[in-house]
Amino acid sequence: MPATVGNVRFSGDDEAIGLYEQAIGKDPSIAPAYAGLAVAYAFRSFQGPIDPHRAEELDKMRAAAERAIQLDPLLAEAHSALGTAYARNGQWDLAERSFRRAIEIDPSLSTTRHAFARFVLWPLGRMDEAVREARAGSGNDPLSPRARYELAEVLLSAGRYDEAARYCEQLPAEMVSASECVGRARLAQGRTADAIQVMASSATNNWGYLAYAYAKAGRREKAETLAAAAPMRYPNRRGPFQYALVFAGFGDKDKTIEQLRQMAGVGPVRMGFTLNSPEFAFLGGDLRVKALRKQVGLPE
C-alpha cells in the first residue's frame, strides 16, 4: 500500500503516528487516539523492510488497543484496533471476535469494515466474506476514494476482475495507487498492452507490478532492465516483494518463493493477502508455500 491515498494520509506513516502520540501526550484520556495509534502500528508492521524495532512497536500496538477499550468500552474503533493487533499476531479467532464486536457497536463505520476485510478475511482466503465487508464499507462511505480502493483490491483477489476494473477507473487521477490499480485490473482481464501503458506512464512506487506486466507480455529484457535499475530509481521500494513480482511474472516458482520467504517478518496479515493476490495464484498447492504459511501463522 502507498504512503498516501489521494489526499488521505496513510495510517502507518511516521507523521501519522507522531500526531497520535502528540494527542495522547496532551490528553492521555482520549480513547480514539489510542485506537488510531494501534491501527497505525499495525499498518506499519507490514510495510517496507524489516525494522529492528518491530517487536517493540507490536507491543505498543497491543497496549494502545487495550488502553483504548479501557477508556471507552463502547468505542467501535477501539475494538477494531484490538482486532488488528490480534490479527498481526495470528490470533484469528480473537481478531474476528473483536471486529464483529466493533461492527455490532457501529455497523456504519466504514473503516472497521475495510480493516476486517484486509486484516482477517482476505489473509485467510475468505474472499466472498471479504468482498461483502469491503462492499459494506464502500456503501457506508460512497464518496471515499479510499473505500473504493479497498473494495477494488479485494475484488481483484476474489477474481472479480471486471468489477475491480470499474472501481479502479473511478479513483481520482491524483491518487497515488490509481494507475497501479487500473493496471493490475487490466492485466488480470488479459489486457496486457493496456496495463503496461497505464503503469509505464505513471510514477508508481511499486515498480514490481510493471516488471510483472512486462514479464507476462514476454518482454523479458524490459522486466530485467527495470529490476536492475530499481535499487537506484526506487530506493524505498527495493525489498523482496518487488522482486517476487518480477519472478512471478516469469513464472519462476523457485525464485518467487525464495523472495517471499525473505518477507516472513512482515507477519501473517501481509503475507496472507500477498499470497491471495492474483499475481501469486500460480503458487497454489506448492508445499513450500504451505510451510511458509505455517511459519508466519496462517492456517492451511
mmCIF file of C-alpha atoms in Angstrom, residues 45-281:
data_model
loop_
_atom_site.group_PDB
_atom_site.id
_atom_site.type_symbol
_atom_site.label_atom_id
_atom_site.label_comp_id
_atom_site.label_asym_id
_atom_site.label_seq_id
_atom_site.Cartn_x
_atom_site.Cartn_y
_atom_site.Cartn_z
ATOM 1 C CA SER A 45 4.235 -3.544 10.795
ATOM 2 C CA PHE A 46 3.887 -4.967 7.296
ATOM 3 C CA GLN A 47 5.350 -2.096 5.292
ATOM 4 C CA GLY A 48 8.859 -1.833 3.905
ATOM 5 C CA PRO A 49 11.997 -3.579 5.161
ATOM 6 C CA ILE A 50 12.048 -5.394 8.474
ATOM 7 C CA ASP A 51 12.573 -2.861 11.241
ATOM 8 C CA PRO A 52 14.799 -3.926 14.168
ATOM 9 C CA HIS A 53 12.340 -2.164 16.472
ATOM 10 C CA ARG A 54 9.356 -4.091 15.074
ATOM 11 C CA ALA A 55 8.836 -6.229 18.210
ATOM 12 C CA GLU A 56 8.746 -3.131 20.393
ATOM 13 C CA GLU A 57 6.199 -1.496 18.094
ATOM 14 C CA LEU A 58 3.995 -4.588 18.148
ATOM 15 C CA ASP A 59 3.955 -4.415 21.943
ATOM 16 C CA LYS A 60 2.950 -0.749 21.714
ATOM 17 C CA MET A 61 0.214 -1.639 19.223
ATOM 18 C CA ARG A 62 -1.402 -4.158 21.549
ATOM 19 C CA ALA A 63 -1.054 -1.883 24.591
ATOM 20 C CA ALA A 64 -2.608 1.056 22.748
ATOM 21 C CA ALA A 65 -5.583 -1.009 21.594
ATOM 22 C CA GLU A 66 -6.211 -2.361 25.083
ATOM 23 C CA ARG A 67 -5.922 1.114 26.592
ATOM 24 C CA ALA A 68 -8.498 2.442 24.117
ATOM 25 C CA ILE A 69 -11.015 -0.177 25.271
ATOM 26 C CA GLN A 70 -10.260 0.528 28.934
ATOM 27 C CA LEU A 71 -11.032 4.196 28.334
ATOM 28 C CA ASP A 72 -14.165 3.592 26.270
ATOM 29 C CA PRO A 73 -15.549 0.026 26.109
ATOM 30 C CA LEU A 74 -18.241 1.145 23.653
ATOM 31 C CA LEU A 75 -15.866 2.756 21.148
ATOM 32 C CA ALA A 76 -16.118 0.741 17.943
ATOM 33 C CA GLU A 77 -12.723 1.985 16.762
ATOM 34 C CA ALA A 78 -11.125 0.557 19.915
ATOM 35 C CA HIS A 79 -12.449 -2.943 19.281
ATOM 36 C CA SER A 80 -11.421 -2.689 15.636
ATOM 37 C CA ALA A 81 -7.927 -1.648 16.728
ATOM 38 C CA LEU A 82 -7.696 -4.644 19.042
ATOM 39 C CA GLY A 83 -8.792 -6.813 16.133
ATOM 40 C CA THR A 84 -5.882 -5.542 14.044
ATOM 41 C CA ALA A 85 -3.492 -6.279 16.916
ATOM 42 C CA TYR A 86 -4.769 -9.836 17.292
ATOM 43 C CA ALA A 87 -4.579 -10.399 13.538
ATOM 44 C CA ARG A 88 -1.000 -9.158 13.375
ATOM 45 C CA ASN A 89 -0.163 -11.862 15.924
ATOM 46 C CA GLY A 90 -2.082 -14.534 14.017
ATOM 47 C CA GLN A 91 -4.758 -14.810 16.719
ATOM 48 C CA TRP A 92 -7.524 -15.127 14.168
ATOM 49 C CA ASP A 93 -10.467 -16.131 16.383
ATOM 50 C CA LEU A 94 -9.822 -13.256 18.783
ATOM 51 C CA ALA A 95 -9.341 -10.862 15.876
ATOM 52 C CA GLU A 96 -12.643 -11.824 14.281
ATOM 53 C CA ARG A 97 -14.454 -11.556 17.600
ATOM 54 C CA SER A 98 -13.108 -8.028 18.123
ATOM 55 C CA PHE A 99 -14.069 -6.888 14.635
ATOM 56 C CA ARG A 100 -17.568 -8.316 14.943
ATOM 57 C CA ARG A 101 -17.978 -6.540 18.266
ATOM 58 C CA ALA A 102 -16.905 -3.289 16.603
ATOM 59 C CA ILE A 103 -19.457 -3.814 13.827
ATOM 60 C CA GLU A 104 -22.141 -4.615 16.394
ATOM 61 C CA ILE A 105 -21.432 -1.324 18.179
ATOM 62 C CA ASP A 106 -21.356 0.763 14.984
ATOM 63 C CA PRO A 107 -22.290 -1.054 11.765
ATOM 64 C CA SER A 108 -21.964 2.164 9.741
ATOM 65 C CA LEU A 109 -18.251 2.651 10.416
ATOM 66 C CA SER A 110 -16.578 2.057 7.061
ATOM 67 C CA THR A 111 -13.030 1.830 8.408
ATOM 68 C CA THR A 112 -13.978 -1.172 10.546
ATOM 69 C CA ARG A 113 -15.404 -2.980 7.538
ATOM 70 C CA HIS A 114 -12.268 -2.315 5.498
ATOM 71 C CA ALA A 115 -9.970 -3.415 8.307
ATOM 72 C CA PHE A 116 -11.959 -6.599 8.923
ATOM 73 C CA ALA A 117 -11.662 -7.466 5.241
ATOM 74 C CA ARG A 118 -7.962 -6.610 4.955
ATOM 75 C CA PHE A 119 -6.673 -7.882 8.303
ATOM 76 C CA VAL A 120 -8.707 -11.072 8.721
ATOM 77 C CA LEU A 121 -10.918 -12.245 5.878
ATOM 78 C CA TRP A 122 -8.589 -11.569 2.956
ATOM 79 C CA PRO A 123 -5.446 -13.074 4.569
ATOM 80 C CA LEU A 124 -7.449 -16.174 5.472
ATOM 81 C CA GLY A 125 -8.714 -16.518 1.906
ATOM 82 C CA ARG A 126 -12.355 -15.971 2.862
ATOM 83 C CA MET A 127 -12.819 -13.827 -0.211
ATOM 84 C CA ASP A 128 -16.613 -13.802 -0.542
ATOM 85 C CA GLU A 129 -16.866 -12.510 3.015
ATOM 86 C CA ALA A 130 -14.049 -10.037 2.408
ATOM 87 C CA VAL A 131 -15.868 -8.661 -0.629
ATOM 88 C CA ARG A 132 -19.080 -8.356 1.378
ATOM 89 C CA GLU A 133 -17.363 -6.372 4.146
ATOM 90 C CA ALA A 134 -15.426 -4.156 1.723
ATOM 91 C CA ARG A 135 -18.622 -3.516 -0.206
ATOM 92 C CA ALA A 136 -20.413 -2.565 3.010
ATOM 93 C CA GLY A 137 -17.576 -0.184 3.851
ATOM 94 C CA SER A 138 -17.800 1.446 0.446
ATOM 95 C CA GLY A 139 -21.566 1.688 0.756
ATOM 96 C CA ASN A 140 -21.226 3.387 4.135
ATOM 97 C CA ASP A 141 -18.826 5.960 2.679
ATOM 98 C CA PRO A 142 -19.626 6.190 -1.045
ATOM 99 C CA LEU A 143 -17.636 9.366 -1.673
ATOM 100 C CA SER A 144 -14.412 7.994 -0.208
ATOM 101 C CA PRO A 145 -11.648 7.126 -2.713
ATOM 102 C CA ARG A 146 -10.045 5.004 -0.001
ATOM 103 C CA ALA A 147 -13.220 2.934 0.321
ATOM 104 C CA ARG A 148 -13.346 2.339 -3.440
ATOM 105 C CA TYR A 149 -9.650 1.443 -3.465
ATOM 106 C CA GLU A 150 -10.058 -1.118 -0.678
ATOM 107 C CA LEU A 151 -13.029 -2.685 -2.451
ATOM 108 C CA ALA A 152 -11.191 -2.788 -5.786
ATOM 109 C CA GLU A 153 -8.202 -4.565 -4.236
ATOM 110 C CA VAL A 154 -10.376 -7.189 -2.567
ATOM 111 C CA LEU A 155 -12.321 -7.736 -5.791
ATOM 112 C CA LEU A 156 -9.052 -8.325 -7.647
ATOM 113 C CA SER A 157 -8.032 -11.055 -5.235
ATOM 114 C CA ALA A 158 -11.519 -12.536 -5.402
ATOM 115 C CA GLY A 159 -11.128 -12.938 -9.172
ATOM 116 C CA ARG A 160 -13.843 -10.400 -9.992
ATOM 117 C CA TYR A 161 -11.655 -8.538 -12.444
ATOM 118 C CA ASP A 162 -14.252 -6.629 -14.453
ATOM 119 C CA GLU A 163 -15.902 -5.199 -11.364
ATOM 120 C CA ALA A 164 -12.495 -4.413 -9.854
ATOM 121 C CA ALA A 165 -11.549 -2.546 -13.029
ATOM 122 C CA ARG A 166 -14.674 -0.392 -12.794
ATOM 123 C CA TYR A 167 -13.840 0.681 -9.258
ATOM 124 C CA CYS A 168 -10.178 1.288 -10.132
ATOM 125 C CA GLU A 169 -11.244 3.535 -13.003
ATOM 126 C CA GLN A 170 -13.368 5.615 -10.609
ATOM 127 C CA LEU A 171 -10.359 6.550 -8.479
ATOM 128 C CA PRO A 172 -9.129 10.167 -8.735
ATOM 129 C CA ALA A 173 -6.152 10.588 -11.068
ATOM 130 C CA GLU A 174 -4.043 12.209 -8.342
ATOM 131 C CA MET A 175 -4.408 9.175 -6.110
ATOM 132 C CA VAL A 176 -1.016 7.511 -5.775
ATOM 133 C CA SER A 177 -2.241 3.963 -6.449
ATOM 134 C CA ALA A 178 -4.894 4.743 -9.065
ATOM 135 C CA SER A 179 -2.780 3.763 -12.080
ATOM 136 C CA GLU A 180 -1.431 0.702 -10.283
ATOM 137 C CA CYS A 181 -4.990 -0.393 -9.510
ATOM 138 C CA VAL A 182 -6.125 0.108 -13.115
ATOM 139 C CA GLY A 183 -3.018 -1.596 -14.490
ATOM 140 C CA ARG A 184 -3.370 -4.655 -12.282
ATOM 141 C CA ALA A 185 -7.059 -4.990 -13.151
ATOM 142 C CA ARG A 186 -6.447 -4.712 -16.887
ATOM 143 C CA LEU A 187 -3.629 -7.226 -16.686
ATOM 144 C CA ALA A 188 -5.923 -9.652 -14.864
ATOM 145 C CA GLN A 189 -8.510 -9.090 -17.604
ATOM 146 C CA GLY A 190 -5.911 -10.118 -20.162
ATOM 147 C CA ARG A 191 -5.431 -6.567 -21.465
ATOM 148 C CA THR A 192 -1.654 -6.730 -21.094
ATOM 149 C CA ALA A 193 -0.713 -3.930 -23.507
ATOM 150 C CA ASP A 194 -3.206 -1.568 -21.857
ATOM 151 C CA ALA A 195 -1.869 -2.500 -18.409
ATOM 152 C CA ILE A 196 1.701 -1.721 -19.414
ATOM 153 C CA GLN A 197 0.697 1.602 -20.974
ATOM 154 C CA VAL A 198 -1.109 2.709 -17.811
ATOM 155 C CA MET A 199 1.624 1.690 -15.375
ATOM 156 C CA ALA A 200 4.566 2.815 -17.527
ATOM 157 C CA SER A 201 3.107 6.316 -17.851
ATOM 158 C CA SER A 202 2.709 6.836 -14.109
ATOM 159 C CA ALA A 203 5.109 7.340 -11.220
ATOM 160 C CA THR A 204 4.181 4.248 -9.234
ATOM 161 C CA ASN A 205 6.390 3.241 -6.321
ATOM 162 C CA ASN A 206 5.544 -0.437 -6.679
ATOM 163 C CA TRP A 207 7.602 -0.895 -9.834
ATOM 164 C CA GLY A 208 7.351 -4.670 -9.433
ATOM 165 C CA TYR A 209 3.850 -4.635 -10.922
ATOM 166 C CA LEU A 210 5.157 -3.012 -14.106
ATOM 167 C CA ALA A 211 8.029 -5.506 -14.301
ATOM 168 C CA TYR A 212 5.484 -8.290 -13.744
ATOM 169 C CA ALA A 213 3.421 -6.958 -16.651
ATOM 170 C CA TYR A 214 6.466 -6.796 -18.917
ATOM 171 C CA ALA A 215 7.337 -10.365 -17.994
ATOM 172 C CA LYS A 216 3.797 -11.603 -18.645
ATOM 173 C CA ALA A 217 3.931 -9.904 -22.042
ATOM 174 C CA GLY A 218 7.095 -11.811 -22.903
ATOM 175 C CA ARG A 219 9.227 -8.672 -22.724
ATOM 176 C CA ARG A 220 11.864 -10.237 -20.511
ATOM 177 C CA GLU A 221 14.597 -7.725 -21.288
ATOM 178 C CA LYS A 222 12.381 -4.803 -20.253
ATOM 179 C CA ALA A 223 11.490 -6.551 -16.999
ATOM 180 C CA GLU A 224 15.124 -7.363 -16.213
ATOM 181 C CA THR A 225 16.290 -3.834 -17.054
ATOM 182 C CA LEU A 226 13.671 -2.332 -14.746
ATOM 183 C CA ALA A 227 14.626 -4.717 -11.932
ATOM 184 C CA ALA A 228 18.325 -3.875 -12.334
ATOM 185 C CA ALA A 229 17.690 -0.120 -12.221
ATOM 186 C CA ALA A 230 15.171 -0.258 -9.374
ATOM 187 C CA PRO A 231 17.581 -0.018 -6.395
ATOM 188 C CA MET A 232 18.752 3.401 -7.585
ATOM 189 C CA ARG A 233 15.490 4.614 -9.087
ATOM 190 C CA TYR A 234 13.236 3.413 -6.266
ATOM 191 C CA PRO A 235 15.425 3.274 -3.129
ATOM 192 C CA ASN A 236 12.392 2.892 -0.858
ATOM 193 C CA ARG A 237 10.994 0.009 -2.918
ATOM 194 C CA ARG A 238 13.836 -2.447 -3.230
ATOM 195 C CA GLY A 239 12.573 -5.164 -0.915
ATOM 196 C CA PRO A 240 11.757 -8.778 -1.717
ATOM 197 C CA PHE A 241 8.104 -8.119 -2.558
ATOM 198 C CA GLN A 242 9.041 -6.223 -5.713
ATOM 199 C CA TYR A 243 11.420 -8.953 -6.851
ATOM 200 C CA ALA A 244 8.862 -11.645 -6.016
ATOM 201 C CA LEU A 245 6.558 -9.924 -8.507
ATOM 202 C CA VAL A 246 9.280 -9.962 -11.167
ATOM 203 C CA PHE A 247 9.930 -13.677 -10.782
ATOM 204 C CA ALA A 248 6.190 -14.369 -10.610
ATOM 205 C CA GLY A 249 5.871 -12.661 -13.988
ATOM 206 C CA PHE A 250 8.462 -15.068 -15.361
ATOM 207 C CA GLY A 251 6.594 -17.987 -13.810
ATOM 208 C CA ASP A 252 9.680 -18.935 -11.782
ATOM 209 C CA LYS A 253 8.295 -20.638 -8.680
ATOM 210 C CA ASP A 254 11.654 -21.274 -7.035
ATOM 211 C CA LYS A 255 12.856 -17.673 -7.122
ATOM 212 C CA THR A 256 9.414 -16.270 -6.301
ATOM 213 C CA ILE A 257 9.155 -18.397 -3.174
ATOM 214 C CA GLU A 258 12.734 -17.522 -2.239
ATOM 215 C CA GLN A 259 11.803 -13.826 -2.256
ATOM 216 C CA LEU A 260 8.557 -14.422 -0.379
ATOM 217 C CA ARG A 261 10.456 -16.279 2.332
ATOM 218 C CA GLN A 262 12.514 -13.146 2.869
ATOM 219 C CA MET A 263 9.265 -11.324 3.623
ATOM 220 C CA ALA A 264 8.301 -13.574 6.535
ATOM 221 C CA GLY A 265 8.969 -10.827 9.062
ATOM 222 C CA VAL A 266 6.080 -8.757 7.740
ATOM 223 C CA GLY A 267 3.763 -11.177 9.525
ATOM 224 C CA PRO A 268 0.652 -13.189 8.714
ATOM 225 C CA VAL A 269 -1.595 -10.336 7.565
ATOM 226 C CA ARG A 270 0.670 -9.012 4.829
ATOM 227 C CA MET A 271 1.818 -12.478 3.825
ATOM 228 C CA GLY A 272 -1.788 -13.662 3.754
ATOM 229 C CA PHE A 273 -3.137 -11.044 1.419
ATOM 230 C CA THR A 274 0.018 -11.236 -0.707
ATOM 231 C CA LEU A 275 -0.373 -14.979 -1.250
ATOM 232 C CA ASN A 276 -4.062 -14.489 -2.029
ATOM 233 C CA SER A 277 -3.317 -11.884 -4.698
ATOM 234 C CA PRO A 278 -3.762 -12.841 -8.367
ATOM 235 C CA GLU A 279 -0.074 -12.352 -9.169
ATOM 236 C CA PHE A 280 0.856 -15.260 -6.889
ATOM 237 C CA ALA A 281 -2.039 -17.592 -7.668
#
